[in-house]
XYZ file of C-alpha atoms in Angstrom:
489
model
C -15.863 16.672 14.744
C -13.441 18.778 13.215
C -12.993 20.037 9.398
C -10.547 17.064 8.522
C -12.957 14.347 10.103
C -15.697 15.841 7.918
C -13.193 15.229 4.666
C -11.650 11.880 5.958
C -15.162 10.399 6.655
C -17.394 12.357 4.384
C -20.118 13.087 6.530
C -21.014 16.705 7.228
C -20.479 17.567 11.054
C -23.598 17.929 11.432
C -24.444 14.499 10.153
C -22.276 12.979 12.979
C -22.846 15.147 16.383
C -24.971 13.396 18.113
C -24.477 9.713 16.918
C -22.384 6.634 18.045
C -19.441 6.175 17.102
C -20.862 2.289 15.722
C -21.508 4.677 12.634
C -17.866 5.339 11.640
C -17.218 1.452 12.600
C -17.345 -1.442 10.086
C -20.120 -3.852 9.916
C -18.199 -6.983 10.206
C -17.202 -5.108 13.549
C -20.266 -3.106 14.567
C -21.681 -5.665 17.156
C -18.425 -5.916 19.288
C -17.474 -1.986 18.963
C -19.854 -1.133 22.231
C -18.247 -3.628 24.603
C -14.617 -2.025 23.532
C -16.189 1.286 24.515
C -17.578 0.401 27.308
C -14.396 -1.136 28.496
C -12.505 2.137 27.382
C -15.022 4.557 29.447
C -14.649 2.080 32.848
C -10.287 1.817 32.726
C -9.546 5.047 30.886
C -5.668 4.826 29.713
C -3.760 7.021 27.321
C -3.094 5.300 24.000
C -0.548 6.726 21.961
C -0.801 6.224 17.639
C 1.596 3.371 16.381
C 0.487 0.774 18.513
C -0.553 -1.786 15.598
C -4.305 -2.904 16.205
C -4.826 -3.053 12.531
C -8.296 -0.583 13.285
C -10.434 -0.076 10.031
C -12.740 2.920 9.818
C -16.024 2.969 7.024
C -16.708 6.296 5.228
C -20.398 7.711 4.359
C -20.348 5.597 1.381
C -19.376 2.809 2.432
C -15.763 1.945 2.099
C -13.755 0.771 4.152
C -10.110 2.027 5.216
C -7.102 1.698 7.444
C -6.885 3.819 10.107
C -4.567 4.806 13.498
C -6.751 5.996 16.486
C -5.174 7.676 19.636
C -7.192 7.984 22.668
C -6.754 10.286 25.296
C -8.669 10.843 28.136
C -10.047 13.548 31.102
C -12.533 13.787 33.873
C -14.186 16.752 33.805
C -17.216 18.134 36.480
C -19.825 16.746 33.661
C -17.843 13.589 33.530
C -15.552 11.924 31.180
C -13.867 13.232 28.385
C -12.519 10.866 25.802
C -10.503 12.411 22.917
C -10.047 10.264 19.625
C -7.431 11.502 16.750
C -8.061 9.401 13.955
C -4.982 9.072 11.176
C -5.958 7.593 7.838
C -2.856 4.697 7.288
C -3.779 3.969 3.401
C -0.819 5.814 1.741
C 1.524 4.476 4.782
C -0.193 0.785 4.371
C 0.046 1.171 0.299
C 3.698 2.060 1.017
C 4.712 -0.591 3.144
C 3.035 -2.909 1.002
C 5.395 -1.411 -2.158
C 8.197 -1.667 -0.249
C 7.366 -5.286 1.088
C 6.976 -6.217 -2.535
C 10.263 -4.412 -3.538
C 11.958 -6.396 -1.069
C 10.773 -9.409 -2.052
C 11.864 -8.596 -5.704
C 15.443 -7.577 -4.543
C 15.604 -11.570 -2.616
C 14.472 -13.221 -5.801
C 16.944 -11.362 -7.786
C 19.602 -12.091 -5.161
C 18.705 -15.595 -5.250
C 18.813 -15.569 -9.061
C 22.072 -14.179 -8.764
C 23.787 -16.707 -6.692
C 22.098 -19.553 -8.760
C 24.340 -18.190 -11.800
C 27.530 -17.499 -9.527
C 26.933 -21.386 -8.390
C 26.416 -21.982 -12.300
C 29.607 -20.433 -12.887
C 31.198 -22.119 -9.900
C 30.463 -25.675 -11.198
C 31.588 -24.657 -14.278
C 34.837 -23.384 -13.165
C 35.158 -26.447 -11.234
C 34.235 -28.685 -14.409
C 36.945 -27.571 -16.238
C 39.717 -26.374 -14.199
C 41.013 -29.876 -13.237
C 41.597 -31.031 -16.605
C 42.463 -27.424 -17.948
C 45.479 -26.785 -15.074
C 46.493 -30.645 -15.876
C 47.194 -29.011 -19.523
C 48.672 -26.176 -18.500
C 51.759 -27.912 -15.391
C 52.126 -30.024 -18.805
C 52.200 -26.946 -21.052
C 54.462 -24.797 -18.778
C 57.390 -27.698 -17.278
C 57.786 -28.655 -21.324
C 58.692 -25.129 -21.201
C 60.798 -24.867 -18.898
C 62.517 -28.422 -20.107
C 62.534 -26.745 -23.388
C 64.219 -23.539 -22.598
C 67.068 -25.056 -20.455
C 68.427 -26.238 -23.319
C 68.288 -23.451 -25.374
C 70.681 -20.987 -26.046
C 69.455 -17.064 -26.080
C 68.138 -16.523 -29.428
C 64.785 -16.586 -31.157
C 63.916 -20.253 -30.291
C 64.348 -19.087 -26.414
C 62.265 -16.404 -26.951
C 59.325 -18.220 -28.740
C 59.564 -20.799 -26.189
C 59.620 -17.752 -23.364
C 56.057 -16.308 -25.137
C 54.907 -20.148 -25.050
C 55.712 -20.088 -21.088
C 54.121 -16.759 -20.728
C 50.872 -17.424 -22.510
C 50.709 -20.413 -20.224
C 51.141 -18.078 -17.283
C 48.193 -16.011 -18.251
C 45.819 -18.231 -18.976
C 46.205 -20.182 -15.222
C 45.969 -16.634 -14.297
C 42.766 -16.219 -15.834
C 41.723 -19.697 -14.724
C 42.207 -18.934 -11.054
C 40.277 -15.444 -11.191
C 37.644 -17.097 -11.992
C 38.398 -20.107 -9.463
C 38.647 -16.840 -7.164
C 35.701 -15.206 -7.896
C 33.556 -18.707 -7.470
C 34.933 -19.164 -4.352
C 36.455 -22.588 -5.547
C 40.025 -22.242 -5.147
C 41.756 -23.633 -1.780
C 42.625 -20.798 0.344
C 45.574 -20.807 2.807
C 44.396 -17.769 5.026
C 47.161 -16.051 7.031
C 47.825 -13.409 9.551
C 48.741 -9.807 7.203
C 50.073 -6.427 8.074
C 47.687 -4.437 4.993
C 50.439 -2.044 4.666
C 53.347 -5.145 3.631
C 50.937 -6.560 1.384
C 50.751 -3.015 -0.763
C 54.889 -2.036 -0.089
C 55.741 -5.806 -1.492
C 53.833 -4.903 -4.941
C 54.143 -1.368 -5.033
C 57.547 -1.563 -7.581
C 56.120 -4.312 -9.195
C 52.940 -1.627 -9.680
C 54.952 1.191 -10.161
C 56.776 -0.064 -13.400
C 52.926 -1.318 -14.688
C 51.064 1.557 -14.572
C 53.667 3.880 -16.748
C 55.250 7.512 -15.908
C 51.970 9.145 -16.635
C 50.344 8.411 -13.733
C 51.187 9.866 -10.445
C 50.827 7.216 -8.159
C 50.501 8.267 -4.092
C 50.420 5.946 -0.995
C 49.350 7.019 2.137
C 49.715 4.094 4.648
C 48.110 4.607 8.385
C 50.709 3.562 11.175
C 50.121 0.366 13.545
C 47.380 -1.334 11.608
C 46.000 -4.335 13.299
C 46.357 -7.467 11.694
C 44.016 -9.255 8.762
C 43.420 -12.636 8.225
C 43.670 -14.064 4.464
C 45.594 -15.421 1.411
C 48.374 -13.407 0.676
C 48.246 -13.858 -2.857
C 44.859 -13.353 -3.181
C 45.426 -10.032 -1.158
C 48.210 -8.964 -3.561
C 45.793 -10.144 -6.654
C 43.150 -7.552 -4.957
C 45.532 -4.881 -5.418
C 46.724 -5.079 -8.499
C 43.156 -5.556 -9.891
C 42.584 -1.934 -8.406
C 45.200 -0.368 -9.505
C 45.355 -1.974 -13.191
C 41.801 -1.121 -13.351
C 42.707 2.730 -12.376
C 45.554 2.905 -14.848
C 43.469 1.602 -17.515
C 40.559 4.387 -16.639
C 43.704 7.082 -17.205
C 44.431 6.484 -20.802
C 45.847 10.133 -20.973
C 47.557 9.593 -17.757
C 46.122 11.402 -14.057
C 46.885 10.247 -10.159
C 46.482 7.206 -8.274
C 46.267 6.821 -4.943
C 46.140 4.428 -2.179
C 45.518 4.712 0.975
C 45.195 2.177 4.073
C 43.201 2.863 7.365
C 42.064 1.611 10.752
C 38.030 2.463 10.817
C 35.306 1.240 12.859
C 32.060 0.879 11.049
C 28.791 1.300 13.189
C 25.641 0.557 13.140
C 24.526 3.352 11.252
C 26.905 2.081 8.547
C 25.800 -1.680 8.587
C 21.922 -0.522 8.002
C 22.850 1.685 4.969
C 24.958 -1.681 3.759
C 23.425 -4.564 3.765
C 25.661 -7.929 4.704
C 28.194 -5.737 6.865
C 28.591 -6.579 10.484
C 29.540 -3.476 12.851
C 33.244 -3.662 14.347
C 36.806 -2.456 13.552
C 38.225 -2.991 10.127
C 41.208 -2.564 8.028
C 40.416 -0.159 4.865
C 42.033 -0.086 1.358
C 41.026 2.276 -0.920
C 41.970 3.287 -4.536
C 40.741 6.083 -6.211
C 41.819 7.561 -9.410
C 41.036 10.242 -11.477
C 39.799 8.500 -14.674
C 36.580 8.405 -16.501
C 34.709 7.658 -13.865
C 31.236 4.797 -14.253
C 27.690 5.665 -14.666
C 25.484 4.225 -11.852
C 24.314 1.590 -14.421
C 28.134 0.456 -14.724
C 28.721 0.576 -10.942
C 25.363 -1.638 -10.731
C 26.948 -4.774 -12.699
C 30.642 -3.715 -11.915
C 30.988 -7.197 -10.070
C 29.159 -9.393 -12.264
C 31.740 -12.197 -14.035
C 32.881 -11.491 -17.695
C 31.274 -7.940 -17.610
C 33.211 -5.261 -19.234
C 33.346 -1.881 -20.875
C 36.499 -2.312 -22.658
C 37.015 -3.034 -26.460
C 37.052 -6.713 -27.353
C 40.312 -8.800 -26.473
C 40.997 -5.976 -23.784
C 39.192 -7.183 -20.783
C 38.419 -10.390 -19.420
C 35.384 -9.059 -17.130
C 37.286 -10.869 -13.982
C 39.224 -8.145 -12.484
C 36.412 -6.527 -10.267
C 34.681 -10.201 -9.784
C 37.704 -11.190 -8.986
C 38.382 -8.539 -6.106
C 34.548 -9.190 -4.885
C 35.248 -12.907 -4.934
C 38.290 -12.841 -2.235
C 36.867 -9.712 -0.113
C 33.796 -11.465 0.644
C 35.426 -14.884 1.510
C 37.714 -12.831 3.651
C 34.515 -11.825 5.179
C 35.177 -8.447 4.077
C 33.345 -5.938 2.127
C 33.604 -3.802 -1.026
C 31.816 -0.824 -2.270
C 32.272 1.342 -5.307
C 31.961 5.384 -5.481
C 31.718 7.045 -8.777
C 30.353 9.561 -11.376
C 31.277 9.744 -14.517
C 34.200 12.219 -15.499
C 34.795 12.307 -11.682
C 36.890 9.187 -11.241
C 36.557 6.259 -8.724
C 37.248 5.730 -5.348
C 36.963 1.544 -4.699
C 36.711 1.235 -0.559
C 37.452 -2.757 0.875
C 36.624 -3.387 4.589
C 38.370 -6.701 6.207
C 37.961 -7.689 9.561
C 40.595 -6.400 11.919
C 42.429 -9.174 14.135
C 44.105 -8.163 17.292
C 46.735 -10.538 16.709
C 50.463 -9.736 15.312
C 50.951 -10.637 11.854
C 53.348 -13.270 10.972
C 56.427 -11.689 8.542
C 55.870 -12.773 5.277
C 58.921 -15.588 4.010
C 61.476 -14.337 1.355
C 61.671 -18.179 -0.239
C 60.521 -17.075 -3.287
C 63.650 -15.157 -3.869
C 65.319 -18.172 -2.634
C 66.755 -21.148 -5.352
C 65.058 -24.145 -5.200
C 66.569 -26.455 -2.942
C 66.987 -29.822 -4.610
C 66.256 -33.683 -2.644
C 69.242 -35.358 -1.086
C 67.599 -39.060 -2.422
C 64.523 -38.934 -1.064
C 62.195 -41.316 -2.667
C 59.280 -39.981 -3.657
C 55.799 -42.105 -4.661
C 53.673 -39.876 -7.669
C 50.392 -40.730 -8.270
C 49.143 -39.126 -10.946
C 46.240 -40.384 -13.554
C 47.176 -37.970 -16.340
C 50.266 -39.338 -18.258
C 51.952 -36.323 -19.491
C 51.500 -34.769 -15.986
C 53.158 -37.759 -14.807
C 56.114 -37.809 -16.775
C 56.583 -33.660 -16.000
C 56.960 -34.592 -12.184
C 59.198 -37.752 -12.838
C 61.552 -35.764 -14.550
C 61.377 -32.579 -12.520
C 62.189 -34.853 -9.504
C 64.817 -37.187 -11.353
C 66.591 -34.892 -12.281
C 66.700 -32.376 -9.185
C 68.249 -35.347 -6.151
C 65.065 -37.354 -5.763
C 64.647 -41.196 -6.224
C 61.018 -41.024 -8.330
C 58.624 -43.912 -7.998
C 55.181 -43.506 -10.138
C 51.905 -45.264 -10.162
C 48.666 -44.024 -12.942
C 45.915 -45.422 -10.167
C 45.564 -45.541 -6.724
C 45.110 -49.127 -6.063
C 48.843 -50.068 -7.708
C 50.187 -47.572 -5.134
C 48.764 -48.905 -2.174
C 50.361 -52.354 -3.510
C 53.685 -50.495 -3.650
C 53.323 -49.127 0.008
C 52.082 -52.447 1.287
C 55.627 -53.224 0.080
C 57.794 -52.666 3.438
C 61.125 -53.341 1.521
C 61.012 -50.568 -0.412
C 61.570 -46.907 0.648
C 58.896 -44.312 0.027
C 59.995 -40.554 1.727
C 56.456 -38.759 0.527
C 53.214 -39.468 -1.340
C 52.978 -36.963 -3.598
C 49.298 -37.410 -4.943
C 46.407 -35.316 -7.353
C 43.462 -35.488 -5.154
C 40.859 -36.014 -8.371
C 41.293 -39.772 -9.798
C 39.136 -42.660 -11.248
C 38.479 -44.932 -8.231
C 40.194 -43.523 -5.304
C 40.698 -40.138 -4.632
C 43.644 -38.987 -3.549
C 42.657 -38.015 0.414
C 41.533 -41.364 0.618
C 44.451 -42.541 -0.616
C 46.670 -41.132 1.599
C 44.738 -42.501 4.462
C 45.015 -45.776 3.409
C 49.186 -44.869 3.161
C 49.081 -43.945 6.591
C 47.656 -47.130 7.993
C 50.407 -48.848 5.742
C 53.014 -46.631 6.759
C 52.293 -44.757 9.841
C 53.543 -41.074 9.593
C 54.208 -41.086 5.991
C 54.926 -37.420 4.299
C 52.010 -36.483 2.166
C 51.457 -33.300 -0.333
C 48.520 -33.353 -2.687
C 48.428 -31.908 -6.154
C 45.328 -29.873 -7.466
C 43.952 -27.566 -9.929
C 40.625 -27.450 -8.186
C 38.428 -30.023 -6.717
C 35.106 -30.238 -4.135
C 37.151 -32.773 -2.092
C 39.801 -30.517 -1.511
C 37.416 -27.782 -0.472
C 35.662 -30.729 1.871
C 38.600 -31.663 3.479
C 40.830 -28.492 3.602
C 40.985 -29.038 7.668
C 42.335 -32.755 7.143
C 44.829 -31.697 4.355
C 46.115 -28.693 6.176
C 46.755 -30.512 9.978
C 49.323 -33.378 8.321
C 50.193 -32.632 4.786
C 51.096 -30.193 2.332
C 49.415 -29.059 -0.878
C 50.802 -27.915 -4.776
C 48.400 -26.407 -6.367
C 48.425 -26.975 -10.505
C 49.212 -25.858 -12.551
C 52.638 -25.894 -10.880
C 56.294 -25.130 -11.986
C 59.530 -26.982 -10.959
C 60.266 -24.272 -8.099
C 56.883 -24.987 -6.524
C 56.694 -28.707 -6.865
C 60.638 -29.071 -5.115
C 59.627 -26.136 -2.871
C 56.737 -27.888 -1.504
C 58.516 -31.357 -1.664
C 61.319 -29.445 0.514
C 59.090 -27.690 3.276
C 57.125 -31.167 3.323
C 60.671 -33.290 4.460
C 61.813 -30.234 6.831
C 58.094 -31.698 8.955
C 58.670 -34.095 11.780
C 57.763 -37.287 11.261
């Protein structure tokens, strides 16, 4: 019995040579202790500390603690000596017991926190049908408008009218983004073309006093995901670094093959080891307390003056990264600027060049007829006259069930089913089923703002039909109408 026995157990040593160990042994315990020993003495083995019995020990005065017990043993010429090292496993227990409660804290605030981003999500759902139906109304007016204008202050007017319009389905589909509730049309990237193809658009945003770097890594491997919703990720970055500059300082961004280990994964939680693609963007600006960092990706949280931030930008960037089963982390320290690291999963497949059609005209129909379906009247009348009056032959039906009566009409020539997917009755997949069986092979492109069913059914739409997503503008609309013909029947 050494000095720290005496302390741990609070016997004097000489209260304990010469007695059985039963003494040091719970009560609840006491009557089964001598078999163990016995045991022990008769198939002596080396047992190390940190095997996990869950031993208690009971001190002089009664209570009862925790404890680790190694036992080591020797034969010696007056017989066997057993060694015991006893470890007192209260503060470790107490800790574990903290950190199993901390845990548990962190899940139920994790779980609280994707109850409100599903709040949000059904929200942005909720409205952004019948919002983007108001805005493909507010925008082709527009357009109809300023076609036959001449330059003046009338065009312009209507020009701020079309670019308000812009915004706000801009703002409607960060937060579509960020919810995870916008249809996604994932595709094979080269990083590195994504950041080239916006870097003059960037360039000419972010204003002469900021020095603005690139440093691109050679023969990146491929990425798989939107390329819109890429080029949306970086321009959140870098808008957000500009605006951190006020007085102007240097931006740069840099792209990089990594591989993240194991080492990294434990240290972040929800990241799977293996070879990624890395953007980052760092700046020299203000910087963000740890407090800031902390809620940096919550929706509609900002630290700019009212009517300067919508709170989406970062949310935004979280939103995509993550459904590119990516992930994103934030360094920074106030006065010290911010660095903004996003991992996405390498592919070892080439990436497929990116098209130049939106630098192309529109190419108009050659009189195709074309069947719209479409509940909402004023959206209606928008695609009847964007197609009337650009070589198609337009045909329009309000409900479903008057356009299957049309198609069960084999006299009469229908080229494509242009369709929303969200209507009283009938939706609009199940609409172009029943086409099909009418008219096997039919050209089909949905129209949608947002909707569960084209989340649902993304597989179906993708394999046989095409989709315009709304609020759209004449170029889309006969873009989409085009690339939908050029498909063999």
């Amino acid at each position: 019995v050494n000095r720290q026995a005496e302390s741990l157990f609070g016997y004097d040593r000489s209260e304990l040579i010469g007695s059985t160990l039963e003494r040091l042994v719970p009560e609840r315990v006491r009557l089964r202790h001598p078999g163990h020993r016995e045991a022990y003495v008769h198939d002596p083995r080396t047992r190390p500390m940190g095997e996990g019995l869950n031993l208690a020990a009971v001190r002089k005065d009664g209570t009862e603690f925790p404890v680790d017990i190694a036992l080591s043993s020797i034969r010696t010429s007056e017989g066997l000596l057993v060694s015991a090292a006893v470890r007192d496993m209260t503060a470790r227990i107490e800790a574990e017991r903290e950190r199993q409660i901390i845990t548990e804290e962190l899940h139920e605030a994790r779980l609280r926190q994707a109850q409100r981003l599903e709040t949000v999500g059904h929200l942005a759902g909720g409205i952004a049908h019948d919002f983007n139906n108001l805005l493909a109304v507010i925008l082709n007016y527009a357009d109809f408008l300023a076609e036959q204008l001449p330059e003046g202050q009338m065009r312009q007017d209507v020009d701020e009218i079309q670019r308000a319009a812009s915004r706000a389905a801009e703002l409607t589909r960060q937060l579509l983004i960020f919810a995870r509730r916008e249809v996604v049309k994932p595709e094979l990237l080269e990083l590195n073309a994504v950041v080239s193809g916006v870097e003059k658009v960037l360039r000419r945003t972010i204003g002469e006093n900021v020095e603005f770097v690139t440093v691109l890594a050679p023969l990146l491997p491929s990425v798989r995901a939107d390329p819109g919703q890429l080029e949306q990720v970086f321009l959140n970055l870098a808008v957000n670094a500009r605006d951190a500059m006020p007085a102007g300082g240097r931006l740069v961004v840099e792209t990089s093959d990594v591989t993240l280990d194991a080492d990294y994964a434990d240290e972040h939680p929800g990241v799977t080891p293996g070879r990624y693609v890395r953007l980052s963007v760092s700046d020299t600006g203000s910087g963000m307390s740890p407090e800031v960092v902390g809620r940096a990706f919550e929706p509609f949280f900002t630290t700019k003056p009212s009517g300067q931030g919508t709170g989406l930008g970062l949310a935004t960037v979280y939103g995509i990264v993550t459904q590119a089963g990516g992930n994103v982390r934030i360094y920074s320290e106030p006065g010290h600027g911010t660095l903004v690291s996003i991992h996405l999963p390498a592919v070892d497949q080439p990436a497929i060049e990116r098209s130049t059609q939106d630098l192309e005209p529109p190419v108009k129909g050659n009189g195709e007829t074309v069947l719209i379906v479409e509940d909402e009247p004023a959206v209606l009348l928008a695609a009847i006259r964007i197609l009337g009056t650009n070589g198609y032959v337009a045909l329009s039906q309000p409900a479903p069930a008057e356009a299957i009566a049309m198609l069960a009409d084999g006299q009469r020539r229908i080229d494509v089913l242009l369709t929303d997917v969200v209507m009283p009755g009938l939706s609009g997949i199940e609409l172009a089923r029943r086409a099909r069986e009418l008219r096997p092979g039919l050209r089909v492109v949905y129209m949608s703002g947002y909707s569960h069913e084209v989340i649902g059914h993304q597989g179906a739409i993708y394999a046989d039909s095409a989709l315009v997503q709304k609020p759209f503008t004449r170029k889309e609309l006969l873009r989409t109408l085009r690339d939908a013909l050029a498909t063999p029947q």
